[in-house]
RNA sequence: GGGCGCGUGGCGCAAUGGCAGCGCAGUUGACUUUUAAUCAAUUGGUUGCAGGUUCGAGUCCUGCCGCGCUCACCA
């Protein structure tokens, strides 16, 4: 239960005073006529169209408005005051003159019964103040929602060139994430990020719809998980007595739909992976996947390039974006190279010359490139995770498609299909051991993954088995073999190309953010340790639920290193002292609270001094019962 | 999970082991064109939690909690 701070108590008192004056603090209806930005635009237009008459006076049309918003700046003065209010569209100044709004309302402003952070509604004609700022010359002002907790203080100074300097910025990352509402309320640029996020997703939908793809929704709760290599979250359906998994990808469900007769489907939704978090990983994240029949991965590459360029244009106005100071051009065509070519180009060797894990490790080691590499890794993993992941990925700033992945890393991708079988032994081995898969990288970050999808059920079954054999020992739970998926494929699946991409990373790119947490409204954080205030609140809640009106408090007795719990209750008149307790140990306070429900015998106050910490809970429980 | 760093009034930050301070916000008063308004006075902190060393701990040590960065993990 809420324990008001000093600042909050002050505001509560103001709220009571306002109520005593007969004001409604939270009215149900307001009468806004214009968004703030629209009001300003109307005024500027009227001003521009104004005629200059014979006396040299401007005859601009009078723009009467009623605007509403949160007070973000308040400058109360003796007889004339100023406030800035803000709605989603923008900010406008209120010009508040005692003559115009009347003594009674003016007093509310002058003595700050209406505070910064409150929502108000103001009516009057638009005007310019002497310094030229467009303002509402308020004839009326009305409180429409009282803020009892003040927002973090952020002051802004607008420079002559329009830039805004902030003072006392709200920037503690933990507080910002835990109280995102306060972050958003105070930091306009944070609000802007999520506007762009919404636009990104809308642009992606528009694009894919335009490509003739059908948007579908597939299960989040799945009896089997698959389509990616990640540990899932497990949950349980009570009535069905069945364990279920939160999906780690949409892949297998979407491809079943191609069997069903749709030519192209896509889904934008949440995936959940029970893995570590990082600047580019969150436990739940937004995924985009599409599958389109009758194209291969080259076709997917074309769509990818156009989709990213289109989305960037819709969101930022240009397919050229700036990310962390680097100019990045998303317009097609992008550079397309195989992993093999990229390694040749950037690292100067052909990994096909080292065709086993052992040989490759030995070579990389001799080049000094083996740091962090596990010599027992498979050949394919060394190439993808180590060579690409550790030595190439971070260099790929401009959009780059890296294609043709080792087969054992790509269980849902078709083998490379060349026009002719190469005569050369090495090239033949290359084609046999690689698949038509590509990943693409922008700003040194993996942005997505795509294949020419495997549609041969016999081959697919083999791959499932192969994966199990290769990775069984290290997988905590081996990726399950999905028999139903194989059955679907046996009915006949059209040749198709598939695509998957993390939408959050795309938003990072388009909003110039370096952490995925800054593009998620509510990034996952560990639960907070209970604070004193929380626990007191819990006690009070218990009290309220049980119908007692009393206050619980405790303080440290410094000399004895003891804590005292004072439980004064009106009509009971008991002041109880628990000694030797806990000394602030929250865990023990919690036990104490839990014990209120216990069935325990009565102890006297004197006895409390004699007993150890653990028994304090017992005593507290008895005290509680004595009140009942 | 490993390494490094951080945690001090509502917010932003100080404090060679020696009286816990400053700015903003708040409170009271003044001010009829302010805009980080200004001026005067003023309230508010058991320094994340628990131990330890010390005459003395915000500061040093140990453990825990939380956050950030980084490494590992993420076919």
CSV table of C-alpha atoms in Angstrom, one decimal, chain A residues 127-430:
chain,number,residue,atom,x,y,z
A,127,UNK,CA,-2.1,35.3,-29.1
A,128,UNK,CA,1.5,36.1,-29.1
A,129,UNK,CA,3.2,37.4,-25.9
A,130,UNK,CA,5.4,40.4,-26.0
A,131,UNK,CA,8.4,38.2,-26.6
A,132,UNK,CA,6.7,36.6,-29.6
A,133,UNK,CA,5.8,33.2,-28.2
A,134,UNK,CA,2.5,31.8,-29.5
A,135,UNK,CA,0.3,31.3,-26.5
A,136,UNK,CA,-3.3,30.7,-25.4
A,137,UNK,CA,-4.6,33.8,-23.6
A,138,UNK,CA,-6.5,31.9,-21.1
A,139,UNK,CA,-10.0,33.1,-20.2
A,140,UNK,CA,-10.6,29.9,-18.2
A,141,UNK,CA,-8.4,27.3,-16.7
A,142,UNK,CA,-9.6,24.1,-15.2
A,143,UNK,CA,-7.8,21.2,-13.4
A,144,UNK,CA,-8.7,18.0,-15.1
A,145,UNK,CA,-6.3,15.6,-13.3
A,146,UNK,CA,-4.2,16.1,-10.3
A,147,UNK,CA,-0.8,14.5,-10.2
A,148,UNK,CA,-0.1,13.3,-6.7
A,149,UNK,CA,3.4,12.1,-7.4
A,150,UNK,CA,5.7,14.7,-9.0
A,151,UNK,CA,7.6,13.6,-12.1
A,152,UNK,CA,11.4,13.8,-12.2
A,153,UNK,CA,12.4,17.3,-12.7
A,154,UNK,CA,13.6,18.1,-16.1
A,155,UNK,CA,14.0,21.7,-17.3
A,156,UNK,CA,14.6,22.7,-20.8
A,157,UNK,CA,16.2,25.7,-22.3
A,158,UNK,CA,15.4,26.4,-25.9
A,159,UNK,CA,18.4,27.9,-27.7
A,160,UNK,CA,18.2,30.5,-30.4
A,161,UNK,CA,18.9,27.9,-33.0
A,162,UNK,CA,16.0,25.8,-31.8
A,163,UNK,CA,18.0,23.1,-30.0
A,164,UNK,CA,17.0,22.2,-26.5
A,165,UNK,CA,19.3,21.9,-23.6
A,166,UNK,CA,18.1,19.8,-20.7
A,167,UNK,CA,18.9,20.3,-17.1
A,168,UNK,CA,18.4,17.7,-14.4
A,169,UNK,CA,17.7,15.1,-17.0
A,170,UNK,CA,16.0,11.9,-15.8
A,171,UNK,CA,18.5,9.3,-16.9
A,172,UNK,CA,19.0,6.6,-14.3
A,173,UNK,CA,18.5,3.6,-16.6
A,174,UNK,CA,17.0,1.3,-14.0
A,175,UNK,CA,14.4,3.9,-12.9
A,176,UNK,CA,13.6,4.7,-16.5
A,177,UNK,CA,12.9,1.1,-17.4
A,178,UNK,CA,11.1,0.3,-14.2
A,179,UNK,CA,9.0,3.4,-14.5
A,180,UNK,CA,8.7,3.8,-18.2
A,181,UNK,CA,5.6,5.9,-17.8
A,182,UNK,CA,7.7,8.6,-16.0
A,183,UNK,CA,10.5,8.2,-18.6
A,184,UNK,CA,8.0,8.8,-21.4
A,185,UNK,CA,6.3,11.6,-19.6
A,186,UNK,CA,9.5,13.5,-19.2
A,187,UNK,CA,11.7,12.5,-22.1
A,188,UNK,CA,10.1,13.4,-25.5
A,189,UNK,CA,12.8,11.6,-27.4
A,190,UNK,CA,11.9,8.4,-25.7
A,191,UNK,CA,8.3,8.9,-26.8
A,192,UNK,CA,9.6,9.5,-30.3
A,193,UNK,CA,11.3,6.2,-30.4
A,194,UNK,CA,8.1,4.3,-29.9
A,195,UNK,CA,6.3,6.3,-32.5
A,196,UNK,CA,9.0,5.2,-34.9
A,197,UNK,CA,8.7,1.7,-33.7
A,198,UNK,CA,4.9,1.7,-34.5
A,199,UNK,CA,5.7,3.2,-37.9
A,200,UNK,CA,8.3,0.5,-38.6
A,201,UNK,CA,5.8,-2.2,-37.9
A,202,UNK,CA,3.1,-0.6,-39.9
A,203,UNK,CA,5.6,-0.1,-42.8
A,204,UNK,CA,6.5,-3.7,-42.7
A,205,UNK,CA,2.9,-4.8,-42.8
A,206,UNK,CA,2.1,-2.4,-45.7
A,207,UNK,CA,5.1,-3.7,-47.6
A,208,UNK,CA,4.3,-7.4,-47.1
A,209,UNK,CA,0.6,-6.9,-47.8
A,210,UNK,CA,1.7,-5.1,-51.0
A,211,UNK,CA,3.8,-8.2,-51.9
A,212,UNK,CA,0.6,-10.2,-51.8
A,213,UNK,CA,1.4,-12.0,-48.6
A,214,UNK,CA,-1.3,-13.0,-46.2
A,215,UNK,CA,-0.9,-12.0,-42.5
A,216,UNK,CA,-1.6,-14.9,-40.2
A,217,UNK,CA,-1.5,-15.8,-36.5
A,218,UNK,CA,-0.1,-19.0,-35.2
A,219,UNK,CA,0.1,-20.4,-31.7
A,220,UNK,CA,2.2,-18.9,-29.0
A,221,UNK,CA,1.7,-21.9,-26.8
A,222,UNK,CA,3.0,-24.9,-28.5
A,223,UNK,CA,3.2,-28.6,-27.5
A,224,UNK,CA,6.5,-28.8,-29.4
A,225,UNK,CA,8.9,-26.0,-30.0
A,226,UNK,CA,11.2,-25.6,-33.0
A,227,UNK,CA,12.4,-23.7,-36.0
A,228,UNK,CA,15.4,-22.2,-34.1
A,229,UNK,CA,18.0,-23.3,-31.7
A,230,UNK,CA,17.1,-21.8,-28.4
A,231,UNK,CA,15.9,-23.0,-25.0
A,232,UNK,CA,12.2,-22.4,-24.6
A,233,UNK,CA,10.1,-21.3,-21.6
A,234,UNK,CA,7.9,-24.1,-20.3
A,235,UNK,CA,4.4,-23.7,-19.0
A,236,UNK,CA,1.5,-25.9,-18.1
A,237,UNK,CA,-2.1,-26.2,-19.0
A,238,UNK,CA,-3.9,-27.3,-15.9
A,239,UNK,CA,-7.1,-28.7,-17.4
A,240,UNK,CA,-5.4,-30.5,-20.2
A,241,UNK,CA,-2.6,-31.8,-17.9
A,242,UNK,CA,-0.1,-30.9,-20.6
A,243,UNK,CA,3.2,-29.1,-20.6
A,244,UNK,CA,3.4,-26.4,-23.3
A,245,UNK,CA,6.2,-24.3,-24.6
A,246,UNK,CA,6.2,-20.6,-25.5
A,247,UNK,CA,7.3,-20.4,-29.1
A,248,UNK,CA,10.9,-19.7,-30.1
A,249,UNK,CA,10.0,-19.2,-33.7
A,250,UNK,CA,7.0,-19.3,-36.1
A,251,UNK,CA,8.8,-21.3,-38.8
A,252,UNK,CA,7.2,-24.7,-38.7
A,253,UNK,CA,3.6,-23.4,-38.3
A,254,UNK,CA,4.0,-20.9,-41.1
A,255,UNK,CA,5.4,-23.5,-43.6
A,256,UNK,CA,2.5,-25.9,-42.8
A,257,UNK,CA,0.3,-23.1,-44.3
A,258,UNK,CA,2.1,-23.4,-47.6
A,259,UNK,CA,1.1,-27.0,-47.7
A,260,UNK,CA,-2.4,-25.7,-47.1
A,261,UNK,CA,-2.5,-23.8,-50.3
A,262,UNK,CA,-1.5,-20.2,-49.4
A,263,UNK,CA,1.3,-18.9,-51.7
A,264,UNK,CA,2.8,-16.5,-49.2
A,265,UNK,CA,2.2,-15.9,-45.5
A,266,UNK,CA,3.8,-13.8,-42.9
A,267,UNK,CA,3.5,-13.2,-39.2
A,268,UNK,CA,4.8,-10.4,-36.9
A,269,UNK,CA,4.7,-11.4,-33.3
A,270,UNK,CA,6.4,-12.2,-30.1
A,271,UNK,CA,9.0,-15.0,-29.6
A,272,UNK,CA,10.4,-16.1,-26.3
A,273,UNK,CA,13.9,-17.5,-25.8
A,274,UNK,CA,15.2,-18.7,-22.4
A,275,UNK,CA,18.7,-17.3,-23.0
A,276,UNK,CA,21.0,-14.6,-21.8
A,277,UNK,CA,20.1,-11.0,-22.4
A,278,UNK,CA,22.5,-8.5,-24.0
A,279,UNK,CA,22.3,-5.2,-25.8
A,280,UNK,CA,20.7,-7.0,-28.7
A,281,UNK,CA,18.8,-9.8,-27.0
A,282,UNK,CA,15.7,-9.7,-24.8
A,283,UNK,CA,13.9,-12.7,-23.5
A,284,UNK,CA,10.8,-11.8,-25.5
A,285,UNK,CA,11.2,-10.0,-28.7
A,286,UNK,CA,9.3,-9.2,-31.9
A,287,UNK,CA,9.9,-11.4,-34.9
A,288,UNK,CA,9.0,-11.1,-38.5
A,289,UNK,CA,8.9,-14.2,-40.6
A,290,UNK,CA,7.6,-14.8,-44.1
A,291,UNK,CA,7.5,-17.7,-46.4
A,292,UNK,CA,6.7,-17.4,-50.1
A,293,UNK,CA,6.2,-20.2,-52.6
A,294,UNK,CA,7.9,-20.4,-55.9
A,295,UNK,CA,11.0,-18.3,-55.0
A,296,UNK,CA,14.4,-19.4,-53.8
A,297,UNK,CA,16.7,-17.5,-51.5
A,298,UNK,CA,17.7,-15.1,-54.3
A,299,UNK,CA,14.1,-14.0,-54.5
A,300,UNK,CA,14.1,-13.6,-50.7
A,301,UNK,CA,17.2,-11.4,-51.0
A,302,UNK,CA,15.4,-9.1,-53.5
A,303,UNK,CA,12.4,-8.8,-51.1
A,304,UNK,CA,14.7,-8.2,-48.1
A,305,UNK,CA,16.5,-5.3,-49.8
A,306,UNK,CA,13.3,-3.7,-51.0
A,307,UNK,CA,11.6,-4.2,-47.6
A,308,UNK,CA,14.4,-2.5,-45.6
A,309,UNK,CA,14.7,0.4,-48.0
A,310,UNK,CA,10.9,0.9,-48.0
A,311,UNK,CA,10.6,0.7,-44.3
A,312,UNK,CA,13.5,3.2,-43.7
A,313,UNK,CA,11.9,5.6,-46.1
A,314,UNK,CA,8.5,5.4,-44.4
A,315,UNK,CA,10.0,5.8,-40.9
A,316,UNK,CA,12.9,8.2,-41.5
A,317,UNK,CA,12.1,9.7,-44.9
A,318,UNK,CA,15.1,8.3,-46.6
A,319,UNK,CA,16.7,4.9,-47.3
A,320,UNK,CA,20.0,6.5,-46.1
A,321,UNK,CA,20.2,6.5,-42.4
A,322,UNK,CA,22.7,7.5,-39.8
A,323,UNK,CA,23.5,4.9,-37.2
A,324,UNK,CA,26.0,5.8,-34.5
A,325,UNK,CA,27.6,8.3,-36.8
A,326,UNK,CA,27.9,6.0,-39.7
A,327,UNK,CA,26.0,6.7,-42.9
A,328,UNK,CA,24.3,3.6,-44.0
A,329,UNK,CA,22.6,3.2,-47.4
A,330,UNK,CA,19.8,0.7,-47.4
A,331,UNK,CA,18.8,1.1,-51.0
A,332,UNK,CA,19.2,-2.0,-53.2
A,333,UNK,CA,21.3,-3.7,-54.3
A,334,UNK,CA,23.3,-4.8,-51.3
A,335,UNK,CA,26.6,-6.5,-51.4
A,336,UNK,CA,26.1,-10.3,-51.6
A,337,UNK,CA,28.9,-12.7,-50.9
A,338,UNK,CA,29.2,-16.2,-49.5
A,339,UNK,CA,30.8,-16.8,-46.2
A,340,UNK,CA,33.6,-18.5,-48.1
A,341,UNK,CA,34.2,-15.4,-50.2
A,342,UNK,CA,33.9,-13.1,-47.2
A,343,UNK,CA,36.6,-15.1,-45.4
A,344,UNK,CA,38.8,-15.1,-48.4
A,345,UNK,CA,38.3,-11.4,-48.8
A,346,UNK,CA,38.6,-10.3,-45.2
A,347,UNK,CA,40.8,-13.0,-43.7
A,348,UNK,CA,42.7,-14.1,-46.8
A,349,UNK,CA,42.1,-17.9,-46.7
A,350,UNK,CA,39.8,-20.5,-48.2
A,351,UNK,CA,38.3,-22.6,-45.4
A,352,UNK,CA,37.7,-25.4,-47.9
A,353,UNK,CA,41.4,-26.0,-47.7
A,354,UNK,CA,40.8,-27.1,-44.1
A,355,UNK,CA,37.8,-29.5,-44.5
A,356,UNK,CA,37.6,-30.8,-40.9
A,357,UNK,CA,37.1,-29.2,-37.6
A,358,UNK,CA,40.6,-30.3,-36.5
A,359,UNK,CA,42.3,-29.0,-39.6
A,360,UNK,CA,40.4,-25.7,-39.4
A,361,UNK,CA,41.3,-25.2,-35.8
A,362,UNK,CA,44.9,-25.9,-36.4
A,363,UNK,CA,45.0,-23.4,-39.2
A,364,UNK,CA,43.1,-20.7,-37.3
A,365,UNK,CA,45.4,-21.3,-34.3
A,366,UNK,CA,48.5,-20.8,-36.5
A,367,UNK,CA,47.1,-17.6,-37.7
A,368,UNK,CA,46.3,-16.4,-34.2
A,369,UNK,CA,42.6,-16.3,-35.0
A,370,UNK,CA,41.6,-19.1,-32.6
A,371,UNK,CA,41.0,-17.1,-29.5
A,372,UNK,CA,37.8,-18.1,-27.9
A,373,UNK,CA,37.3,-21.0,-30.2
A,374,UNK,CA,36.5,-24.4,-28.8
A,375,UNK,CA,38.6,-27.0,-30.7
A,376,UNK,CA,35.9,-29.6,-30.3
A,377,UNK,CA,33.3,-27.5,-32.2
A,378,UNK,CA,32.0,-28.9,-35.4
A,379,UNK,CA,33.5,-27.6,-38.6
A,380,UNK,CA,30.3,-25.8,-39.5
A,381,UNK,CA,30.0,-24.1,-36.2
A,382,UNK,CA,33.6,-22.9,-36.4
A,383,UNK,CA,32.8,-21.2,-39.7
A,384,UNK,CA,29.5,-19.6,-38.7
A,385,UNK,CA,30.0,-18.8,-35.1
A,386,UNK,CA,33.7,-18.1,-35.0
A,387,UNK,CA,34.9,-17.0,-38.4
A,388,UNK,CA,31.7,-15.1,-39.3
A,389,UNK,CA,30.6,-14.2,-35.8
A,390,UNK,CA,33.9,-13.2,-34.3
A,391,UNK,CA,36.0,-12.0,-37.2
A,392,UNK,CA,33.6,-10.8,-39.9
A,393,UNK,CA,30.3,-9.7,-38.5
A,394,UNK,CA,31.4,-6.6,-36.8
A,395,UNK,CA,33.0,-5.3,-39.9
A,396,UNK,CA,29.8,-5.4,-41.9
A,397,UNK,CA,28.5,-1.9,-41.5
A,398,UNK,CA,26.9,-1.4,-44.9
A,399,UNK,CA,24.1,-3.8,-45.5
A,400,UNK,CA,25.7,-7.1,-46.6
A,401,UNK,CA,24.1,-10.4,-47.4
A,402,UNK,CA,26.3,-13.3,-46.4
A,403,UNK,CA,25.1,-16.5,-48.0
A,404,UNK,CA,25.8,-20.2,-48.4
A,405,UNK,CA,26.1,-21.7,-44.9
A,406,UNK,CA,27.6,-25.0,-43.9
A,407,UNK,CA,24.9,-27.7,-43.9
A,408,UNK,CA,25.1,-28.7,-40.3
A,409,UNK,CA,24.2,-25.2,-39.1
A,410,UNK,CA,21.1,-25.0,-41.3
A,411,UNK,CA,18.6,-27.8,-40.8
A,412,UNK,CA,15.8,-26.2,-42.7
A,413,UNK,CA,17.7,-25.1,-45.8
A,414,UNK,CA,18.2,-26.7,-49.1
A,415,UNK,CA,21.5,-27.8,-50.3
A,416,UNK,CA,23.2,-25.5,-52.8
A,417,UNK,CA,22.0,-26.3,-56.4
A,418,UNK,CA,24.6,-25.4,-59.0
A,419,UNK,CA,23.9,-25.4,-62.7
A,420,UNK,CA,26.5,-28.1,-63.4
A,421,UNK,CA,28.2,-30.5,-61.1
A,422,UNK,CA,31.7,-29.1,-60.8
A,423,UNK,CA,34.5,-31.4,-61.9
A,424,UNK,CA,36.9,-30.2,-59.3
A,425,UNK,CA,36.8,-32.3,-56.1
A,426,UNK,CA,37.0,-29.3,-53.7
A,427,UNK,CA,34.2,-27.5,-55.4
A,428,UNK,CA,32.1,-30.6,-55.4
A,429,UNK,CA,32.7,-31.0,-51.7
A,430,UNK,CA,31.8,-27.4,-51.2
